[in-house]
Amino acid sequence: MIKLIANMSCFNALRQLSSNVRKCGVLARSGGMVGVRDWCRGKHTLPDLPYDYNALEPVISAEIMQLHHQKHHQTYVNNLNVAQEKLHAAINSKDVSAQIALEPVLRFNGGGHINHSIFWQNLSPKGGGEPEGDLLVEIKGSFTTFEKMKSEMSVVAAGVQGSGWAWLGYCPKTQKLRIASCVNQDPLFATTGLVPLLGIDVWEHAYYLQYKNVRPDYVKAIWNVVHWKDVEERLRVAKAL
């Protein structure tokens, strides 16, 4: 979506966004994931969490999880649906100016929907510890040790200016893992070409009620609920693209 105006029509950009979601693995599995046809039709729904709101305590409180999921993610879904309806109307009326004006709204809310749909699956009350199998092999091949990867990603997450995300992603070109950050709700794949495996949401709404302004404490704690099996499955899908 970043190159929406420069490289393609809004309609083609919407199709590209749907393709990006598939490649990210967001559509590859069930459990509240978004459907490809729904993206094209502009009909999106809030995915269910795979656990209760209080399941990640004490790392993330039930109050934060409920607000984050029911209010913030739901708002992205609602706004995305409205924006896509406006986009289809603008396309049908051949109103190019309206199509161009909708690009930031689609990127922000579409990215918010993509990012959070991954984030919920990346976490688990049975998470934490260290990854195993092929994921651990890839981490060591890209960062030498798991601890180095964890430390580097923690520094990136804590250092995001304002609101945004820190990501562990897979680079199809180099076939290596990389760490990157994205501002606001920019989706990783459309922004960098990296397939998202693990995301840390560092918007204040993700942690402020519990950790106040001490973001590093939140980042340190969230490793205790990372669902490494989910991350490993996303790696498998990414390598098969």
Coordinates of C-alpha atoms in Angstrom, one line a residue:
M1 CA 0.0 0.0 0.0
I2 CA 3.0 2.3 0.5
K3 CA 3.4 2.7 -3.3
L4 CA -0.3 2.9 -4.0
I5 CA -0.3 6.2 -5.9
A6 CA 3.0 5.9 -7.7
N7 CA 2.7 2.4 -9.0
M8 CA -0.9 1.2 -9.4
S9 CA -4.5 2.2 -9.3
C10 CA -6.3 2.0 -5.9
F11 CA -8.2 -1.1 -7.1
N12 CA -5.0 -2.9 -8.0
A13 CA -3.4 -1.8 -4.7
L14 CA -6.3 -3.3 -2.8
R15 CA -5.7 -6.6 -4.6
Q16 CA -2.0 -6.3 -3.7
L17 CA -2.8 -5.7 -0.1
S18 CA -4.8 -9.0 -0.1
S19 CA -1.8 -10.7 -1.7
N20 CA 0.4 -9.3 1.0
V21 CA -1.8 -10.7 3.7
R22 CA -1.7 -14.1 2.2
K23 CA 2.1 -14.0 2.0
C24 CA 2.3 -12.9 5.6
G25 CA 0.6 -16.1 6.6
V26 CA -2.3 -14.2 8.1
L27 CA -4.8 -16.0 5.8
A28 CA -3.1 -19.4 5.8
R29 CA -4.8 -20.7 8.9
S30 CA -8.0 -20.7 10.8
G31 CA -8.7 -19.3 14.3
G32 CA -10.0 -15.9 13.5
M33 CA -7.8 -15.1 10.5
V34 CA -9.1 -12.9 7.8
G35 CA -10.5 -14.4 4.5
V36 CA -9.1 -13.4 1.2
R37 CA -12.5 -12.8 -0.4
D38 CA -13.4 -10.6 2.6
W39 CA -10.5 -8.3 1.9
C40 CA -11.6 -8.0 -1.7
R41 CA -15.2 -7.3 -0.7
G42 CA -14.3 -4.9 2.0
K43 CA -15.9 -7.0 4.7
H44 CA -13.7 -7.6 7.7
T45 CA -14.5 -8.9 11.2
L46 CA -12.6 -8.8 14.5
P47 CA -10.9 -12.2 14.9
D48 CA -11.5 -14.0 18.2
L49 CA -8.7 -14.3 20.6
P50 CA -7.4 -17.9 21.0
Y51 CA -7.4 -17.4 24.8
D52 CA -9.3 -15.5 27.5
Y53 CA -8.6 -11.9 28.2
N54 CA -6.9 -12.7 31.5
A55 CA -4.9 -15.6 30.2
L56 CA -1.7 -13.6 29.7
E57 CA -1.6 -12.2 33.2
P58 CA 0.6 -11.1 34.9
V59 CA 2.5 -10.1 31.7
I60 CA -0.5 -8.4 30.2
S61 CA -3.5 -7.6 32.2
A62 CA -7.1 -8.6 31.3
E63 CA -8.1 -4.9 31.2
I64 CA -5.4 -4.1 28.6
M65 CA -6.2 -7.1 26.5
Q66 CA -9.9 -6.4 26.4
L67 CA -9.4 -2.7 25.5
H68 CA -6.8 -3.5 23.0
H69 CA -8.9 -6.2 21.3
Q70 CA -12.4 -4.9 21.6
K71 CA -11.8 -1.2 21.2
H72 CA -8.5 -0.6 19.3
H73 CA -8.5 -3.5 16.9
Q74 CA -12.3 -3.3 16.4
T75 CA -11.8 0.4 15.4
Y76 CA -9.3 -0.6 12.8
V77 CA -11.7 -3.1 11.4
N78 CA -14.6 -0.7 11.4
N79 CA -12.6 2.1 9.7
L80 CA -11.2 -0.3 7.1
N81 CA -14.6 -1.5 6.1
V82 CA -15.8 2.1 5.7
A83 CA -12.7 3.1 3.8
Q84 CA -13.0 0.2 1.4
E85 CA -16.7 0.9 0.7
K86 CA -15.6 4.5 -0.2
L87 CA -12.8 3.2 -2.3
H88 CA -15.2 0.9 -4.4
A89 CA -17.6 3.9 -4.8
A90 CA -14.7 6.1 -5.9
I91 CA -13.5 3.4 -8.4
N92 CA -17.0 3.0 -9.8
S93 CA -17.4 6.8 -10.2
K94 CA -13.9 7.1 -11.6
D95 CA -13.1 9.7 -8.9
V96 CA -9.3 9.5 -8.9
S97 CA -8.9 12.3 -6.4
A98 CA -11.1 10.4 -3.9
Q99 CA -9.1 7.2 -4.5
I100 CA -5.8 8.9 -3.8
A101 CA -7.2 10.6 -0.6
L102 CA -8.2 7.2 0.8
E103 CA -4.7 5.7 0.6
P104 CA -3.5 6.8 4.1
V105 CA -6.7 5.6 5.7
L106 CA -6.4 2.2 4.0
R107 CA -2.8 1.8 4.9
F108 CA -3.3 2.8 8.5
N109 CA -6.4 0.7 9.2
G110 CA -5.5 -2.1 6.9
G111 CA -2.1 -2.3 8.6
G112 CA -3.7 -2.2 12.0
H113 CA -5.9 -5.1 11.1
I114 CA -3.1 -7.2 9.7
N115 CA -0.7 -6.4 12.5
H116 CA -3.1 -7.2 15.3
S117 CA -4.3 -10.4 13.7
I118 CA -0.7 -11.6 13.8
F119 CA -0.1 -10.2 17.3
W120 CA -2.8 -12.1 19.0
Q121 CA -1.6 -15.4 17.5
N122 CA 2.0 -14.6 18.4
L123 CA 1.1 -14.7 22.1
S124 CA 0.1 -17.6 24.3
P125 CA -0.4 -18.3 28.1
K126 CA 1.8 -21.3 27.5
G127 CA 4.4 -19.3 25.7
G128 CA 7.9 -18.1 26.7
G129 CA 11.1 -20.0 26.9
E130 CA 13.1 -20.5 23.8
P131 CA 12.1 -21.6 20.3
E132 CA 13.0 -25.1 19.0
G133 CA 13.6 -26.9 15.7
D134 CA 13.9 -25.1 12.4
L135 CA 13.1 -21.7 13.9
L136 CA 16.0 -21.9 16.4
V137 CA 18.3 -23.1 13.6
E138 CA 17.3 -20.1 11.5
I139 CA 17.7 -17.7 14.5
K140 CA 21.2 -19.0 15.1
G141 CA 22.1 -18.8 11.5
S142 CA 21.0 -15.1 11.3
F143 CA 21.9 -13.8 14.8
T144 CA 24.4 -16.4 16.2
T145 CA 22.4 -17.0 19.3
F146 CA 18.8 -16.7 20.4
E147 CA 19.8 -14.3 23.2
K148 CA 21.4 -12.0 20.6
M149 CA 18.2 -11.9 18.5
K150 CA 16.1 -11.3 21.6
S151 CA 18.4 -8.5 22.8
E152 CA 18.5 -6.8 19.4
M153 CA 14.7 -7.0 19.0
S154 CA 14.2 -5.7 22.5
V155 CA 16.4 -2.7 21.8
V156 CA 14.5 -2.0 18.5
A157 CA 11.2 -2.2 20.3
A158 CA 12.1 0.0 23.2
G159 CA 13.6 2.5 20.8
V160 CA 10.7 3.0 18.4
Q161 CA 10.0 6.8 18.3
G162 CA 6.4 7.4 19.1
S163 CA 4.0 4.6 18.1
G164 CA 4.9 1.6 16.0
W165 CA 6.0 -2.1 16.0
A166 CA 9.2 -4.1 16.2
W167 CA 9.3 -7.2 14.0
L168 CA 11.2 -10.4 13.5
G169 CA 10.8 -11.1 9.8
Y170 CA 11.9 -13.4 7.1
C171 CA 13.6 -12.0 4.0
P172 CA 12.8 -14.1 0.9
K173 CA 15.7 -12.7 -1.1
T174 CA 18.4 -13.5 1.4
Q175 CA 16.6 -16.4 3.1
K176 CA 17.6 -14.9 6.4
L177 CA 15.8 -13.5 9.5
R178 CA 15.9 -9.8 10.1
I179 CA 14.7 -7.4 12.7
A180 CA 12.9 -4.2 11.7
S181 CA 10.6 -1.5 13.0
C182 CA 7.6 0.1 11.4
V183 CA 6.0 3.3 12.3
N184 CA 2.3 3.6 13.3
Q185 CA 0.4 0.7 11.7
D186 CA 2.5 0.3 8.6
P187 CA 2.4 -3.5 7.7
L188 CA 5.9 -5.1 7.6
F189 CA 5.6 -6.9 4.3
A190 CA 4.2 -4.0 2.3
T191 CA 6.8 -1.6 3.9
T192 CA 10.0 -3.7 3.9
G193 CA 9.4 -6.9 1.9
L194 CA 10.0 -9.0 5.0
V195 CA 7.4 -11.6 5.9
P196 CA 6.3 -11.0 9.5
L197 CA 7.0 -13.8 12.0
L198 CA 6.8 -12.1 15.4
G199 CA 5.6 -8.6 16.2
I200 CA 5.8 -6.5 19.4
D201 CA 3.2 -3.8 19.5
V202 CA 4.7 -0.7 21.2
W203 CA 1.8 1.6 20.9
E204 CA 1.1 3.0 24.4
H205 CA -2.4 1.4 24.4
A206 CA -0.6 -2.0 24.4
Y207 CA 1.0 -1.5 27.8
Y208 CA 0.5 1.9 29.4
L209 CA -2.3 1.0 31.9
Q210 CA 0.1 -1.6 33.4
Y211 CA 3.6 -0.4 32.7
K212 CA 3.0 3.3 32.5
N213 CA 5.8 5.0 30.5
V214 CA 8.4 2.3 31.2
R215 CA 8.2 0.6 27.8
P216 CA 11.4 -1.5 28.3
D217 CA 9.7 -3.3 31.2
Y218 CA 6.8 -4.3 29.0
V219 CA 9.2 -5.4 26.2
K220 CA 11.2 -7.5 28.7
A221 CA 8.0 -9.1 30.1
I222 CA 6.3 -10.0 26.7
W223 CA 9.0 -12.6 25.9
N224 CA 7.4 -14.7 28.6
V225 CA 4.2 -15.2 26.5
V226 CA 5.6 -15.5 23.0
H227 CA 4.0 -18.4 21.2
W228 CA 7.1 -19.9 19.5
K229 CA 5.1 -22.6 17.8
D230 CA 3.1 -19.9 16.0
V231 CA 6.3 -18.1 15.0
E232 CA 7.7 -21.4 13.7
E233 CA 4.6 -22.1 11.6
R234 CA 4.8 -18.6 10.1
L235 CA 8.5 -19.3 9.2
R236 CA 7.4 -22.5 7.5
V237 CA 4.8 -20.7 5.4
A238 CA 7.2 -17.9 4.6
K239 CA 9.9 -20.3 3.3
A240 CA 7.4 -22.1 1.1
L241 CA 6.3 -18.9 -0.7

